[in-house]
Coordinates of C-alpha atoms and ligand atoms in Angstrom, one line a residue:
M1 CA 121.5 115.5 97.7
K2 CA 120.8 118.9 96.6
S3 CA 117.1 119.7 97.0
R4 CA 115.5 122.5 98.9
V5 CA 112.5 120.3 99.4
A6 CA 114.5 118.2 101.8
L7 CA 115.6 121.2 103.7
I8 CA 112.1 122.1 104.5
A9 CA 111.3 118.6 105.5
A10 CA 114.2 118.5 107.8
L11 CA 113.2 121.6 109.6
S12 CA 110.0 120.0 110.5
W13 CA 111.7 117.0 112.0
S14 CA 112.7 117.0 115.6
V15 CA 116.0 115.2 116.1
D16 CA 115.8 113.5 119.5
A17 CA 119.0 111.6 119.3
R18 CA 119.1 110.6 122.9
S19 CA 115.8 108.7 122.8
A20 CA 116.8 106.0 120.3
V21 CA 120.0 104.4 121.5
E22 CA 121.0 101.0 120.1
P23 CA 123.4 100.2 122.8
H24 CA 125.4 97.3 121.5
V25 CA 125.8 98.2 117.8
K26 CA 128.7 96.3 116.3
R27 CA 130.9 98.7 114.5
L28 CA 131.9 98.1 111.0
N29 CA 135.4 96.8 111.1
N30 CA 136.9 97.4 107.6
G31 CA 140.0 99.1 109.1
L32 CA 139.1 102.5 107.7
G33 CA 137.9 105.7 109.2
L34 CA 139.7 105.3 112.5
K35 CA 139.9 109.0 112.4
P36 CA 137.5 111.4 110.6
A37 CA 138.2 111.6 106.9
L38 CA 140.1 114.6 105.6
G39 CA 139.8 115.6 102.0
W40 CA 137.9 117.5 99.3
N41 CA 134.8 116.9 97.3
S42 CA 133.8 118.5 94.0
W43 CA 130.1 119.3 94.6
N44 CA 130.3 122.5 96.6
A45 CA 133.1 123.7 94.4
G46 CA 131.3 123.5 91.1
Q47 CA 128.4 120.9 91.1
C48 CA 128.3 118.9 88.0
S49 CA 130.9 120.8 86.1
A50 CA 133.5 120.0 88.8
A51 CA 133.1 116.2 88.3
S52 CA 136.0 115.9 86.0
A53 CA 139.5 114.4 85.7
Q54 CA 140.9 117.9 85.3
F55 CA 139.4 119.3 88.5
A56 CA 140.4 116.1 90.4
L57 CA 144.0 116.4 89.3
D58 CA 144.2 120.2 89.7
T59 CA 143.0 119.7 93.3
A60 CA 145.4 116.9 94.0
N61 CA 148.2 119.1 92.8
K62 CA 146.9 121.9 95.1
F63 CA 146.9 119.4 98.0
I64 CA 150.6 119.1 97.5
S65 CA 151.6 122.7 96.7
L66 CA 149.4 124.3 99.4
G67 CA 150.7 121.9 102.0
L68 CA 147.4 120.3 102.7
K69 CA 148.6 116.8 102.1
D70 CA 151.3 117.3 104.7
L71 CA 148.6 118.3 107.2
G72 CA 146.7 115.0 106.5
Y73 CA 144.2 115.9 103.8
E74 CA 144.0 112.8 101.8
Y75 CA 140.8 112.1 99.8
I76 CA 140.1 113.7 96.4
N77 CA 136.4 112.9 96.0
I78 CA 134.3 113.4 92.9
D79 CA 130.6 113.8 93.5
D80 CA 127.5 113.5 91.2
C81 CA 127.6 113.8 87.4
W82 CA 130.9 111.9 86.6
S83 CA 129.2 109.1 84.5
T84 CA 127.3 109.0 81.3
K85 CA 123.5 109.1 81.6
S86 CA 123.1 105.4 80.9
R87 CA 124.9 102.2 81.7
N88 CA 126.6 100.3 78.9
A89 CA 125.4 97.1 77.3
T90 CA 126.8 94.9 80.1
G91 CA 125.2 97.2 82.7
H92 CA 128.4 98.9 83.9
L93 CA 128.7 102.5 84.9
V94 CA 130.7 104.4 82.3
P95 CA 132.8 107.5 83.0
D96 CA 131.7 110.5 80.9
P97 CA 134.4 110.5 78.2
G98 CA 134.2 114.3 78.0
K99 CA 135.1 114.6 81.6
W100 CA 137.3 111.5 81.9
P101 CA 139.1 111.2 78.6
N102 CA 141.3 108.4 79.9
G103 CA 138.7 106.9 82.2
I104 CA 138.6 106.8 86.0
K105 CA 141.4 104.3 86.7
A106 CA 144.1 106.4 85.0
V107 CA 143.2 109.4 87.3
A108 CA 143.0 107.2 90.4
D109 CA 146.4 105.8 89.6
Q110 CA 147.9 109.3 89.2
I111 CA 146.3 110.4 92.5
H112 CA 147.7 107.3 94.2
A113 CA 151.1 108.0 92.8
M114 CA 150.9 111.4 94.6
G115 CA 150.3 109.6 97.9
L116 CA 146.6 110.6 98.0
K117 CA 143.3 108.7 97.7
F118 CA 140.4 108.9 95.3
G119 CA 136.7 108.8 96.0
L120 CA 133.6 108.6 93.9
Y121 CA 129.9 109.2 94.4
G122 CA 126.8 107.0 93.8
C123 CA 123.3 106.7 94.9
A124 CA 121.0 104.0 96.4
G125 CA 118.0 104.7 94.1
T126 CA 117.4 104.2 90.4
L127 CA 119.0 107.6 89.7
T128 CA 121.5 109.8 91.4
C129 CA 120.2 113.2 92.7
A130 CA 121.3 114.8 89.4
G131 CA 119.7 112.1 87.3
Y132 CA 122.6 109.8 86.4
P133 CA 122.4 106.0 86.9
G134 CA 121.9 104.9 90.5
S135 CA 123.1 101.6 91.9
E136 CA 119.8 100.0 92.8
G137 CA 119.9 96.4 91.6
H138 CA 123.6 96.9 90.5
E139 CA 125.2 97.1 93.9
L140 CA 127.6 94.1 93.5
Q141 CA 128.5 95.1 89.9
D142 CA 129.2 98.7 90.9
A143 CA 131.3 97.7 93.9
Q144 CA 133.4 95.5 91.6
T145 CA 133.8 98.3 89.1
L146 CA 134.9 100.7 91.9
A147 CA 137.4 98.1 93.1
S148 CA 138.7 97.6 89.6
W149 CA 139.3 101.3 89.2
G150 CA 141.1 101.7 92.6
V151 CA 138.4 103.8 94.2
D152 CA 139.1 104.4 97.9
Y153 CA 136.0 106.2 99.2
W154 CA 132.4 105.9 98.2
K155 CA 129.8 108.5 99.1
Y156 CA 126.3 106.9 98.7
D157 CA 123.3 109.2 98.3
N158 CA 119.6 108.6 98.8
C159 CA 117.7 110.0 95.8
Y160 CA 115.1 108.1 93.9
T161 CA 114.8 105.4 96.5
P162 CA 111.5 103.6 97.2
C163 CA 109.2 106.2 98.6
N164 CA 105.6 106.6 99.7
G165 CA 105.1 109.2 97.0
G166 CA 106.6 107.1 94.2
R167 CA 110.1 107.6 92.8
V168 CA 111.0 111.2 93.4
Q169 CA 114.3 113.0 93.9
T170 CA 114.1 113.5 97.6
C171 CA 111.7 111.7 99.8
Q172 CA 111.5 111.4 103.6
S173 CA 109.0 108.6 104.0
P174 CA 108.3 105.9 105.0
Q175 CA 110.6 105.9 108.0
G176 CA 112.7 102.9 108.7
N177 CA 113.8 101.7 105.2
T178 CA 117.0 103.5 104.4
R179 CA 119.0 101.1 106.5
T180 CA 118.1 98.3 104.0
W181 CA 119.7 99.8 100.9
M182 CA 122.6 101.4 102.8
T183 CA 123.4 97.9 104.1
T184 CA 123.1 96.3 100.7
M185 CA 125.7 98.5 99.2
G186 CA 127.9 98.1 102.3
T187 CA 127.9 94.3 101.9
A188 CA 128.7 94.7 98.2
L189 CA 131.7 96.9 99.0
E190 CA 132.9 94.4 101.6
K191 CA 132.7 91.7 98.9
S192 CA 134.5 93.8 96.3
G193 CA 137.9 92.7 97.7
R194 CA 139.1 96.3 98.1
K195 CA 139.0 98.4 101.3
I196 CA 136.7 101.3 100.4
F197 CA 135.7 104.0 102.9
Y198 CA 131.9 103.9 103.0
S199 CA 130.3 107.3 103.5
L200 CA 126.5 107.1 104.1
C201 CA 124.5 110.0 102.8
Q202 CA 120.8 109.5 103.6
W203 CA 120.5 112.9 105.3
G204 CA 120.1 111.8 108.8
R205 CA 117.0 109.7 108.2
D206 CA 116.0 106.8 110.5
N207 CA 118.2 108.0 113.4
V208 CA 121.2 106.8 111.3
W209 CA 123.6 107.9 114.1
T210 CA 122.2 104.9 116.2
W211 CA 123.2 102.3 113.5
G212 CA 125.4 104.0 111.0
A213 CA 128.6 102.7 112.7
S214 CA 127.5 99.1 111.9
V215 CA 127.1 99.9 108.2
G216 CA 129.6 102.6 107.2
N217 CA 132.6 104.7 108.2
S218 CA 130.6 107.9 108.4
W219 CA 127.0 109.0 108.1
R220 CA 125.4 112.3 107.2
M221 CA 123.3 113.3 110.2
S222 CA 121.3 116.1 108.5
V223 CA 120.3 117.5 105.2
D224 CA 122.8 119.5 103.3
N225 CA 125.0 122.4 104.4
W226 CA 123.6 125.1 102.1
N227 CA 126.5 127.5 102.3
D228 CA 124.8 129.9 104.8
W229 CA 125.1 130.6 108.5
A230 CA 121.6 129.1 109.1
S231 CA 123.0 125.7 107.9
V232 CA 126.0 125.9 110.3
V233 CA 123.5 126.6 113.1
R234 CA 121.1 123.9 112.1
I235 CA 123.7 121.2 111.7
A236 CA 126.0 122.0 114.7
S237 CA 123.1 122.4 117.1
A238 CA 121.8 118.9 116.1
A239 CA 125.3 117.4 116.3
A240 CA 125.5 118.3 120.0
G241 CA 122.9 115.6 120.7
M242 CA 124.6 112.7 119.0
S243 CA 128.2 113.0 120.1
Q244 CA 128.1 109.6 121.9
Y245 CA 127.8 107.8 118.6
A246 CA 131.1 109.0 117.1
G247 CA 134.1 106.8 117.5
P248 CA 137.1 105.3 115.7
G249 CA 135.7 103.6 112.6
G250 CA 132.5 105.6 112.4
F251 CA 131.7 109.3 112.7
N252 CA 128.8 111.7 112.5
D253 CA 129.2 113.5 109.2
L254 CA 128.1 117.2 109.5
D255 CA 128.4 117.5 105.7
M256 CA 131.0 119.0 103.4
M257 CA 132.7 122.3 104.2
Q258 CA 131.5 125.6 102.7
L259 CA 134.6 127.7 103.6
G260 CA 135.8 129.8 100.8
N261 CA 132.6 129.7 98.9
G262 CA 131.7 133.4 99.3
K263 CA 128.9 133.4 101.7
L264 CA 130.3 132.9 105.3
T265 CA 132.1 135.7 107.1
A266 CA 135.6 135.1 108.5
A267 CA 134.0 134.6 111.9
E268 CA 131.5 132.2 110.5
E269 CA 134.2 130.2 108.8
R270 CA 136.0 129.9 112.1
T271 CA 132.9 128.6 113.8
H272 CA 132.0 126.2 110.9
F273 CA 135.5 124.7 110.9
G274 CA 136.0 124.8 114.7
L275 CA 132.7 123.0 115.5
W276 CA 133.1 120.4 112.7
A277 CA 136.6 119.7 114.0
M278 CA 135.5 119.4 117.6
C279 CA 132.5 117.2 116.7
K280 CA 134.9 114.8 114.9
S281 CA 133.1 115.3 111.6
P282 CA 134.9 114.4 108.4
I283 CA 136.4 117.6 107.1
I284 CA 135.8 117.4 103.4
L285 CA 136.7 120.8 101.8
G286 CA 134.2 122.1 99.2
N287 CA 135.9 125.1 97.7
D288 CA 138.0 125.6 94.5
L289 CA 141.5 125.4 95.8
R290 CA 142.9 127.0 92.7
K291 CA 141.3 130.3 94.0
V292 CA 141.5 130.0 97.8
S293 CA 142.1 133.2 99.8
S294 CA 144.8 133.4 102.4
A295 CA 142.2 133.9 105.1
T296 CA 140.4 130.7 104.3
L297 CA 143.6 128.8 103.8
A298 CA 144.8 129.9 107.3
I299 CA 141.7 128.2 108.8
I300 CA 141.8 125.0 106.8
K301 CA 145.5 124.7 107.5
N302 CA 145.3 125.2 111.2
A303 CA 147.3 122.3 112.5
D304 CA 146.1 122.6 116.0
L305 CA 142.5 122.3 115.0
L306 CA 143.2 119.4 112.7
A307 CA 145.0 117.7 115.6
V308 CA 141.8 118.1 117.6
N309 CA 139.8 116.6 114.8
Q310 CA 142.2 113.7 114.3
D311 CA 142.9 113.0 118.0
S312 CA 143.3 109.3 118.6
L313 CA 140.4 109.0 121.1
G314 CA 137.9 109.9 118.4
K315 CA 135.4 111.3 120.9
A316 CA 133.2 114.1 119.7
A317 CA 132.6 117.3 121.7
T318 CA 129.2 118.3 122.9
T319 CA 127.7 121.1 124.9
F320 CA 127.9 121.6 128.7
Q321 CA 126.0 124.0 130.9
P322 CA 128.1 126.0 133.4
P323 CA 126.4 127.1 136.6
G324 CA 124.1 130.1 136.0
A325 CA 124.2 129.7 132.2
P326 CA 120.9 129.3 130.4
K327 CA 119.7 125.9 129.1
P328 CA 120.5 124.9 125.5
V329 CA 117.7 125.8 123.0
S330 CA 116.9 123.3 120.3
G331 CA 118.0 124.6 116.9
Q332 CA 120.5 127.2 118.3
I333 CA 124.2 126.8 118.8
Y334 CA 124.9 126.7 122.5
P335 CA 127.8 128.9 123.7
Y336 CA 129.7 126.2 125.7
W337 CA 131.2 123.1 124.2
A338 CA 133.8 120.6 125.4
G339 CA 135.2 117.2 124.5
P340 CA 137.9 114.9 125.7
L341 CA 141.3 114.6 123.9
S342 CA 144.0 112.0 124.5
D343 CA 146.1 114.6 126.2
G344 CA 143.6 117.1 127.5
V345 CA 140.2 118.7 126.9
V346 CA 139.1 121.0 124.1
I347 CA 136.7 123.8 124.9
G348 CA 134.6 125.7 122.4
L349 CA 133.1 129.1 123.1
V350 CA 130.7 130.3 120.4
A351 CA 129.1 133.7 120.1
A352 CA 126.3 132.4 117.9
S353 CA 123.7 135.0 118.9
G354 CA 125.8 138.1 118.7
A355 CA 129.0 139.6 120.1
A356 CA 129.7 138.3 123.6
T357 CA 132.3 137.9 126.3
L358 CA 132.3 134.2 127.2
S359 CA 134.0 132.9 130.3
V360 CA 134.3 129.5 131.9
N361 CA 136.0 128.2 135.1
F362 CA 137.8 125.0 134.3
K363 CA 136.2 123.3 137.3
D364 CA 132.9 123.5 135.5
V365 CA 134.2 121.8 132.3
P366 CA 133.6 118.0 132.0
G367 CA 137.0 116.3 132.4
L368 CA 138.7 119.2 134.2
G369 CA 139.1 120.1 137.9
S370 CA 139.7 123.1 140.1
Q371 CA 143.4 123.3 139.7
S372 CA 145.4 125.6 137.3
Y373 CA 145.9 124.4 133.7
S374 CA 147.9 125.6 130.7
W375 CA 145.8 126.4 127.7
K376 CA 146.1 127.6 124.1
E377 CA 143.5 129.3 122.0
L378 CA 143.9 127.6 118.6
Y379 CA 142.9 130.4 116.2
T380 CA 144.9 133.3 117.8
G381 CA 147.6 131.2 119.3
K382 CA 147.1 133.0 122.6
T383 CA 148.3 130.9 125.6
G384 CA 147.9 131.1 129.3
T385 CA 147.8 129.3 132.7
G386 CA 145.1 129.6 135.2
T387 CA 141.8 128.4 136.5
N388 CA 139.5 130.0 134.0
I389 CA 139.4 131.6 130.5
S390 CA 137.5 134.5 129.1
F391 CA 137.2 135.6 125.5
S392 CA 135.5 138.6 123.9
L393 CA 134.1 137.4 120.6
S394 CA 132.5 139.1 117.7
S395 CA 129.2 138.0 116.4
H396 CA 129.2 134.4 115.1
D397 CA 132.9 133.9 116.0
M398 CA 134.3 131.2 118.3
A399 CA 137.3 130.5 120.4
V400 CA 138.7 126.9 120.6
V401 CA 140.8 126.3 123.6
K402 CA 142.9 123.3 124.2
V403 CA 143.6 122.6 127.8
K404 CA 146.5 120.2 128.6
T405 CA 146.0 117.7 131.3
K406 CA 149.0 115.5 130.4
Ligands
NAG501 C1 131.1 98.2 80.0 O1 132.0 98.9 80.9 C2 132.8 97.9 81.5 C3 133.6 98.7 82.6 O2 134.2 99.8 82.1 C4 133.7 97.2 80.6 O3 134.5 96.3 81.2 C5 132.8 96.5 79.6 O4 133.5 95.8 78.6 C6 131.8 97.4 79.0 N1 130.8 96.7 78.2 C7 130.6 97.0 76.9 C8 129.6 96.1 76.2 O5 131.2 97.9 76.3
NAG502 C1 140.4 133.7 136.7 O1 141.8 133.7 136.5 C2 142.4 134.9 136.9 C3 143.8 134.9 136.5 O2 144.1 133.9 135.6 C4 142.3 135.0 138.4 O3 142.8 136.2 138.9 C5 140.8 135.0 138.8 O4 140.7 135.0 140.2 C6 140.1 133.8 138.2 N1 138.7 133.8 138.4 C7 138.0 132.9 139.0 C8 136.5 133.1 139.2 O5 138.5 131.8 139.4

């Protein structure tokens, strides 16, 4: 979904995740998404022009040559604009022959042969966000088509769905209806006979975090990451309030990465990646890997951070308030974050409102006590042992500290 209209609408919502708990939600059990998805998507890298076989295969080759596959990056996902503008005579989606000269299946087969997985994009309404055929009324047929092509991941958008204002690209009303069509597609995918990772993209409507795990393997919890610091702040601050809904099989999706896309500073890239990793978001790269800088590559290849993201507990970090620290402010990134790991605790310190020296005593961190611990800061590699940590951070930078308890 790529509309500025939706951004404005979202800013006027107040996300009160804690108020709407569905306590006994039965998690989708399709065997997928036990850890947050790691991969790449074409949209942020080149919008419609990147939805091609060439871009998919170039990226798959880069996954291998840059060592990303060895680090666990797996999905090569093509976003909007991959099909022709109309279905064929039997109502099937048709790959644009200019972008997919040998069709989709040939590319999926090649990507599978490289040990990677292939994803596609669709939309719950009559049209996709960019105006290509949507799946409304064709859910079963489309799921069967995806299965026949060997698709492994399906991102399902929300444009041109039933709306109070008629069929428009992005619509935020009425509340309460997106679950219906997200579930219809999920059921169709289940019936397709292929295990397909189901990525819900209805922009955080209808408190999706409270029910998304029963329908899909991940759910977008906000409108888009617009490739600016304000988006990182808006999304990460909202994610702090919904950490309890993440778990193996279903994770809050903080949206695709914008590292390497020319807008974020190096410090901002570290905070974007570090918080997404700690919040157990899917990490779906959104840059052109044929042109990636060594600085960006160092962040996206940080094995320690990827291990935090992929930890087997699947528990998302959230904020904590040390004694004497100010209360969190809605819409701002709080400086102190922590979350449990299978062998320790990860602490995030974020200088979101300007250069700062941030310190914590381990006894004030959820999951830790007053003894001495060994720790490692995962961006600098600095290590230590003690009862507390302190980092001087430049504006918008963060430290991610893994504390070992086992
Ligand atoms: C429409 O596309 C599907 C899937 O690619 C194909 O199986 C079918 O034969 C096509 N129908 C027509 C009428 O070309
Ligand atoms: C923090 O750790 C240092 C050494 O690691 C120690 O000297 C200092 O007393 C500790 N501060 C607090 C408040 O515990």
